[in-house]
Amino acid sequence: MKTPPAPIVTIRPLFLARPDAAAYLAISESLLDNLVARGKVPKPRKLSAGRTAWLVEDLDNWGRELPVSDLLPPENSGYGRAGKPA
């Protein structure tokens, strides 16, 4: 008798390092730095003496509080019609 395959488990991370936090927000790392410096985005949490990272929940909450835009993505966004890559 064959053993069934183990289920695939996806675990959502609790923290994101700087490059991952920027990618998660769909912005560049330099824009993330700028927004943090201006107090527009949550600051990273101190994980240890030399390590910081963003709490995913902080990033989620920040993103949910942003106003809804009435603008369409720019033409040079890399996407064609119906959100499909050009």
Short mmCIF file of N, CA, C and O in Angstrom, two decimals, residues 6-80:
data_model
loop_
_atom_site.label_atom_id
_atom_site.label_comp_id
_atom_site.label_asym_id
_atom_site.label_seq_id
_atom_site.Cartn_x
_atom_site.Cartn_y
_atom_site.Cartn_z
N ALA A 6 2.43 13.87 1.52
CA ALA A 6 2.18 14.80 2.62
C ALA A 6 1.54 16.07 2.06
O ALA A 6 1.87 16.49 0.96
N PRO A 7 0.63 16.67 2.81
CA PRO A 7 0.01 17.91 2.33
C PRO A 7 1.05 19.03 2.27
O PRO A 7 2.00 19.06 3.03
N ILE A 8 0.85 19.93 1.32
CA ILE A 8 1.72 21.09 1.20
C ILE A 8 1.23 22.15 2.18
O ILE A 8 0.06 22.51 2.18
N VAL A 9 2.12 22.61 3.02
CA VAL A 9 1.77 23.61 4.02
C VAL A 9 2.50 24.90 3.68
O VAL A 9 3.72 24.90 3.50
N THR A 10 1.77 25.97 3.59
CA THR A 10 2.35 27.27 3.34
C THR A 10 2.26 28.08 4.62
O THR A 10 1.17 28.26 5.17
N ILE A 11 3.39 28.57 5.08
CA ILE A 11 3.43 29.35 6.30
C ILE A 11 3.72 30.80 5.94
O ILE A 11 4.72 31.09 5.26
N ARG A 12 2.88 31.67 6.34
CA ARG A 12 3.08 33.10 6.10
C ARG A 12 4.18 33.59 7.04
O ARG A 12 4.14 33.33 8.24
N PRO A 13 5.14 34.34 6.52
CA PRO A 13 6.22 34.83 7.39
C PRO A 13 5.68 35.87 8.37
O PRO A 13 4.73 36.60 8.08
N LEU A 14 6.31 35.94 9.52
CA LEU A 14 5.96 36.95 10.51
C LEU A 14 6.68 38.26 10.22
O LEU A 14 6.12 39.34 10.36
N PHE A 15 7.95 38.15 9.78
CA PHE A 15 8.77 39.32 9.49
C PHE A 15 9.31 39.24 8.07
O PHE A 15 9.47 38.15 7.52
N LEU A 16 9.62 40.42 7.50
CA LEU A 16 10.23 40.51 6.18
C LEU A 16 11.46 41.40 6.25
O LEU A 16 11.41 42.51 6.82
N ALA A 17 12.56 40.95 5.66
CA ALA A 17 13.76 41.75 5.54
C ALA A 17 13.49 42.88 4.55
O ALA A 17 12.51 42.85 3.79
N ARG A 18 14.37 43.87 4.52
CA ARG A 18 14.18 45.07 3.69
C ARG A 18 13.84 44.77 2.23
O ARG A 18 12.85 45.31 1.71
N PRO A 19 14.61 43.93 1.53
CA PRO A 19 14.25 43.68 0.11
C PRO A 19 12.88 43.03 -0.03
O PRO A 19 12.12 43.36 -0.94
N ASP A 20 12.56 42.13 0.87
CA ASP A 20 11.27 41.44 0.81
C ASP A 20 10.12 42.37 1.19
O ASP A 20 9.04 42.29 0.62
N ALA A 21 10.35 43.25 2.17
CA ALA A 21 9.31 44.21 2.56
C ALA A 21 9.00 45.15 1.41
O ALA A 21 7.84 45.43 1.12
N ALA A 22 10.04 45.63 0.72
CA ALA A 22 9.83 46.51 -0.43
C ALA A 22 9.07 45.77 -1.53
O ALA A 22 8.10 46.31 -2.10
N ALA A 23 9.46 44.54 -1.82
CA ALA A 23 8.77 43.76 -2.86
C ALA A 23 7.32 43.49 -2.45
O ALA A 23 6.42 43.55 -3.29
N TYR A 24 7.10 43.22 -1.19
CA TYR A 24 5.76 42.95 -0.67
C TYR A 24 4.84 44.15 -0.90
O TYR A 24 3.67 44.00 -1.21
N LEU A 25 5.41 45.36 -0.76
CA LEU A 25 4.65 46.59 -0.96
C LEU A 25 4.64 47.06 -2.41
O LEU A 25 4.02 48.07 -2.73
N ALA A 26 5.36 46.35 -3.28
CA ALA A 26 5.46 46.69 -4.71
C ALA A 26 6.11 48.05 -4.90
O ALA A 26 5.69 48.85 -5.75
N ILE A 27 7.15 48.34 -4.09
CA ILE A 27 7.91 49.57 -4.22
C ILE A 27 9.40 49.23 -4.19
O ILE A 27 9.78 48.11 -3.83
N SER A 28 10.25 50.19 -4.54
CA SER A 28 11.68 49.95 -4.50
C SER A 28 12.19 50.06 -3.06
O SER A 28 11.54 50.65 -2.20
N GLU A 29 13.38 49.51 -2.83
CA GLU A 29 13.99 49.60 -1.51
C GLU A 29 14.29 51.05 -1.16
O GLU A 29 14.11 51.45 0.01
N SER A 30 14.72 51.84 -2.13
CA SER A 30 15.02 53.25 -1.85
C SER A 30 13.75 54.02 -1.49
O SER A 30 13.77 54.88 -0.61
N LEU A 31 12.63 53.70 -2.14
CA LEU A 31 11.37 54.35 -1.78
C LEU A 31 10.94 53.92 -0.38
O LEU A 31 10.44 54.73 0.40
N LEU A 32 11.12 52.65 -0.06
CA LEU A 32 10.81 52.17 1.29
C LEU A 32 11.62 52.96 2.32
O LEU A 32 11.07 53.45 3.31
N ASP A 33 12.91 53.10 2.08
CA ASP A 33 13.77 53.86 2.99
C ASP A 33 13.26 55.30 3.15
O ASP A 33 13.21 55.84 4.25
N ASN A 34 12.92 55.92 2.02
CA ASN A 34 12.45 57.30 2.04
C ASN A 34 11.14 57.42 2.83
O ASN A 34 10.98 58.34 3.64
N LEU A 35 10.22 56.52 2.60
CA LEU A 35 8.93 56.56 3.30
C LEU A 35 9.09 56.31 4.79
O LEU A 35 8.42 56.94 5.61
N VAL A 36 9.99 55.41 5.16
CA VAL A 36 10.25 55.15 6.58
C VAL A 36 10.85 56.40 7.23
O VAL A 36 10.44 56.82 8.32
N ALA A 37 11.83 57.02 6.56
CA ALA A 37 12.49 58.22 7.10
C ALA A 37 11.49 59.36 7.29
O ALA A 37 11.64 60.15 8.23
N ARG A 38 10.48 59.43 6.43
CA ARG A 38 9.47 60.49 6.52
C ARG A 38 8.31 60.09 7.43
O ARG A 38 7.36 60.86 7.59
N GLY A 39 8.36 58.89 8.01
CA GLY A 39 7.30 58.45 8.90
C GLY A 39 6.01 58.05 8.20
O GLY A 39 4.95 58.02 8.81
N LYS A 40 6.10 57.74 6.92
CA LYS A 40 4.92 57.38 6.12
C LYS A 40 4.64 55.88 6.11
O LYS A 40 3.53 55.46 5.76
N VAL A 41 5.65 55.08 6.43
CA VAL A 41 5.54 53.62 6.47
C VAL A 41 6.02 53.17 7.85
O VAL A 41 6.90 53.80 8.43
N PRO A 42 5.45 52.09 8.38
CA PRO A 42 5.92 51.63 9.69
C PRO A 42 7.42 51.36 9.70
O PRO A 42 7.99 50.93 8.71
N LYS A 43 8.05 51.64 10.83
CA LYS A 43 9.47 51.36 10.99
C LYS A 43 9.66 49.86 11.20
O LYS A 43 8.76 49.17 11.68
N PRO A 44 10.85 49.36 10.86
CA PRO A 44 11.12 47.94 11.11
C PRO A 44 11.24 47.68 12.62
O PRO A 44 11.46 48.60 13.40
N ARG A 45 11.07 46.43 12.99
CA ARG A 45 11.21 46.00 14.39
C ARG A 45 12.63 45.52 14.62
O ARG A 45 13.27 44.97 13.72
N LYS A 46 13.12 45.67 15.82
CA LYS A 46 14.47 45.23 16.18
C LYS A 46 14.39 43.76 16.61
O LYS A 46 13.81 43.44 17.64
N LEU A 47 14.97 42.89 15.81
CA LEU A 47 14.95 41.45 16.11
C LEU A 47 16.11 41.04 17.00
O LEU A 47 16.00 40.12 17.80
N SER A 48 17.25 41.70 16.81
CA SER A 48 18.44 41.45 17.63
C SER A 48 19.32 42.70 17.53
O SER A 48 18.94 43.68 16.90
N ALA A 49 20.51 42.64 18.14
CA ALA A 49 21.39 43.81 18.15
C ALA A 49 21.70 44.34 16.75
O ALA A 49 21.78 45.54 16.55
N GLY A 50 21.85 43.48 15.78
CA GLY A 50 22.20 43.92 14.43
C GLY A 50 21.19 43.56 13.36
O GLY A 50 21.51 43.55 12.18
N ARG A 51 19.96 43.27 13.75
CA ARG A 51 18.98 42.79 12.76
C ARG A 51 17.63 43.44 12.97
O ARG A 51 17.09 43.45 14.07
N THR A 52 17.10 44.01 11.89
CA THR A 52 15.74 44.56 11.91
C THR A 52 14.95 43.96 10.75
O THR A 52 15.52 43.50 9.76
N ALA A 53 13.65 43.97 10.89
CA ALA A 53 12.76 43.49 9.83
C ALA A 53 11.37 44.06 10.08
O ALA A 53 11.06 44.50 11.18
N TRP A 54 10.56 44.05 9.04
CA TRP A 54 9.20 44.58 9.15
C TRP A 54 8.23 43.47 9.53
O TRP A 54 8.26 42.38 8.95
N LEU A 55 7.37 43.78 10.46
CA LEU A 55 6.29 42.88 10.83
C LEU A 55 5.26 42.91 9.70
O LEU A 55 4.78 43.99 9.32
N VAL A 56 4.94 41.77 9.15
CA VAL A 56 4.02 41.71 8.01
C VAL A 56 2.68 42.35 8.36
O VAL A 56 2.10 43.07 7.55
N GLU A 57 2.22 42.14 9.55
CA GLU A 57 0.94 42.71 9.98
C GLU A 57 0.98 44.25 9.93
O GLU A 57 0.01 44.89 9.54
N ASP A 58 2.12 44.85 10.30
CA ASP A 58 2.27 46.31 10.21
C ASP A 58 2.15 46.77 8.76
O ASP A 58 1.49 47.77 8.47
N LEU A 59 2.79 46.04 7.85
CA LEU A 59 2.74 46.40 6.43
C LEU A 59 1.33 46.22 5.88
O LEU A 59 0.84 47.06 5.11
N ASP A 60 0.66 45.14 6.28
CA ASP A 60 -0.72 44.91 5.84
C ASP A 60 -1.63 46.04 6.30
O ASP A 60 -2.43 46.57 5.52
N ASN A 61 -1.53 46.38 7.58
CA ASN A 61 -2.39 47.43 8.13
C ASN A 61 -2.13 48.77 7.45
O ASN A 61 -3.08 49.50 7.14
N TRP A 62 -0.87 49.09 7.21
CA TRP A 62 -0.52 50.34 6.52
C TRP A 62 -1.16 50.35 5.13
O TRP A 62 -1.77 51.34 4.73
N GLY A 63 -1.00 49.27 4.39
CA GLY A 63 -1.54 49.20 3.04
C GLY A 63 -3.06 49.30 3.00
O GLY A 63 -3.62 49.95 2.12
N ARG A 64 -3.72 48.71 3.98
CA ARG A 64 -5.19 48.76 4.02
C ARG A 64 -5.70 50.17 4.32
O ARG A 64 -6.84 50.50 3.98
N GLU A 65 -4.89 50.99 4.97
CA GLU A 65 -5.31 52.34 5.32
C GLU A 65 -5.08 53.35 4.20
O GLU A 65 -5.54 54.49 4.29
N LEU A 66 -4.38 52.96 3.14
CA LEU A 66 -4.15 53.88 2.03
C LEU A 66 -5.46 54.16 1.30
O LEU A 66 -6.32 53.29 1.20
N PRO A 67 -5.60 55.37 0.77
CA PRO A 67 -6.83 55.68 0.03
C PRO A 67 -6.88 54.90 -1.28
O PRO A 67 -5.85 54.55 -1.86
N VAL A 68 -8.08 54.65 -1.73
CA VAL A 68 -8.29 53.98 -3.01
C VAL A 68 -8.02 54.99 -4.11
O VAL A 68 -8.47 56.14 -4.05
N SER A 69 -7.30 54.58 -5.14
CA SER A 69 -6.96 55.46 -6.25
C SER A 69 -8.01 55.36 -7.34
O SER A 69 -8.57 54.30 -7.60
N ASP A 70 -8.24 56.48 -7.99
CA ASP A 70 -9.13 56.48 -9.15
C ASP A 70 -8.32 56.49 -10.45
O ASP A 70 -8.86 56.59 -11.53
N LEU A 71 -6.99 56.36 -10.31
CA LEU A 71 -6.11 56.33 -11.47
C LEU A 71 -5.82 54.91 -11.90
O LEU A 71 -5.71 54.00 -11.08
N LEU A 72 -5.66 54.71 -13.20
CA LEU A 72 -5.26 53.42 -13.73
C LEU A 72 -3.74 53.30 -13.65
O LEU A 72 -3.04 54.32 -13.60
N PRO A 73 -3.19 52.08 -13.65
CA PRO A 73 -1.73 51.95 -13.68
C PRO A 73 -1.17 52.63 -14.92
O PRO A 73 -1.83 52.69 -15.96
N PRO A 74 0.06 53.16 -14.84
CA PRO A 74 0.62 53.84 -16.01
C PRO A 74 0.83 52.88 -17.17
O PRO A 74 0.99 51.68 -16.99
N GLU A 75 0.87 53.43 -18.36
CA GLU A 75 1.05 52.64 -19.58
C GLU A 75 2.34 51.82 -19.55
O GLU A 75 2.39 50.74 -20.07
N ASN A 76 3.39 52.33 -18.94
CA ASN A 76 4.67 51.64 -18.93
C ASN A 76 4.80 50.68 -17.76
O ASN A 76 5.89 50.29 -17.39
N SER A 77 3.70 50.25 -17.18
CA SER A 77 3.74 49.37 -16.01
C SER A 77 4.16 47.94 -16.35
O SER A 77 4.35 47.14 -15.46
N GLY A 78 4.28 47.63 -17.64
CA GLY A 78 4.65 46.28 -18.03
C GLY A 78 3.45 45.36 -18.21
O GLY A 78 3.60 44.18 -18.50
N TYR A 79 2.26 45.90 -18.03
CA TYR A 79 1.07 45.09 -18.17
C TYR A 79 0.22 45.62 -19.32
O TYR A 79 0.10 46.83 -19.52
N GLY A 80 -0.35 44.70 -20.05
CA GLY A 80 -1.22 45.05 -21.15
C GLY A 80 -2.65 45.09 -20.68
O GLY A 80 -2.93 45.37 -19.52
#
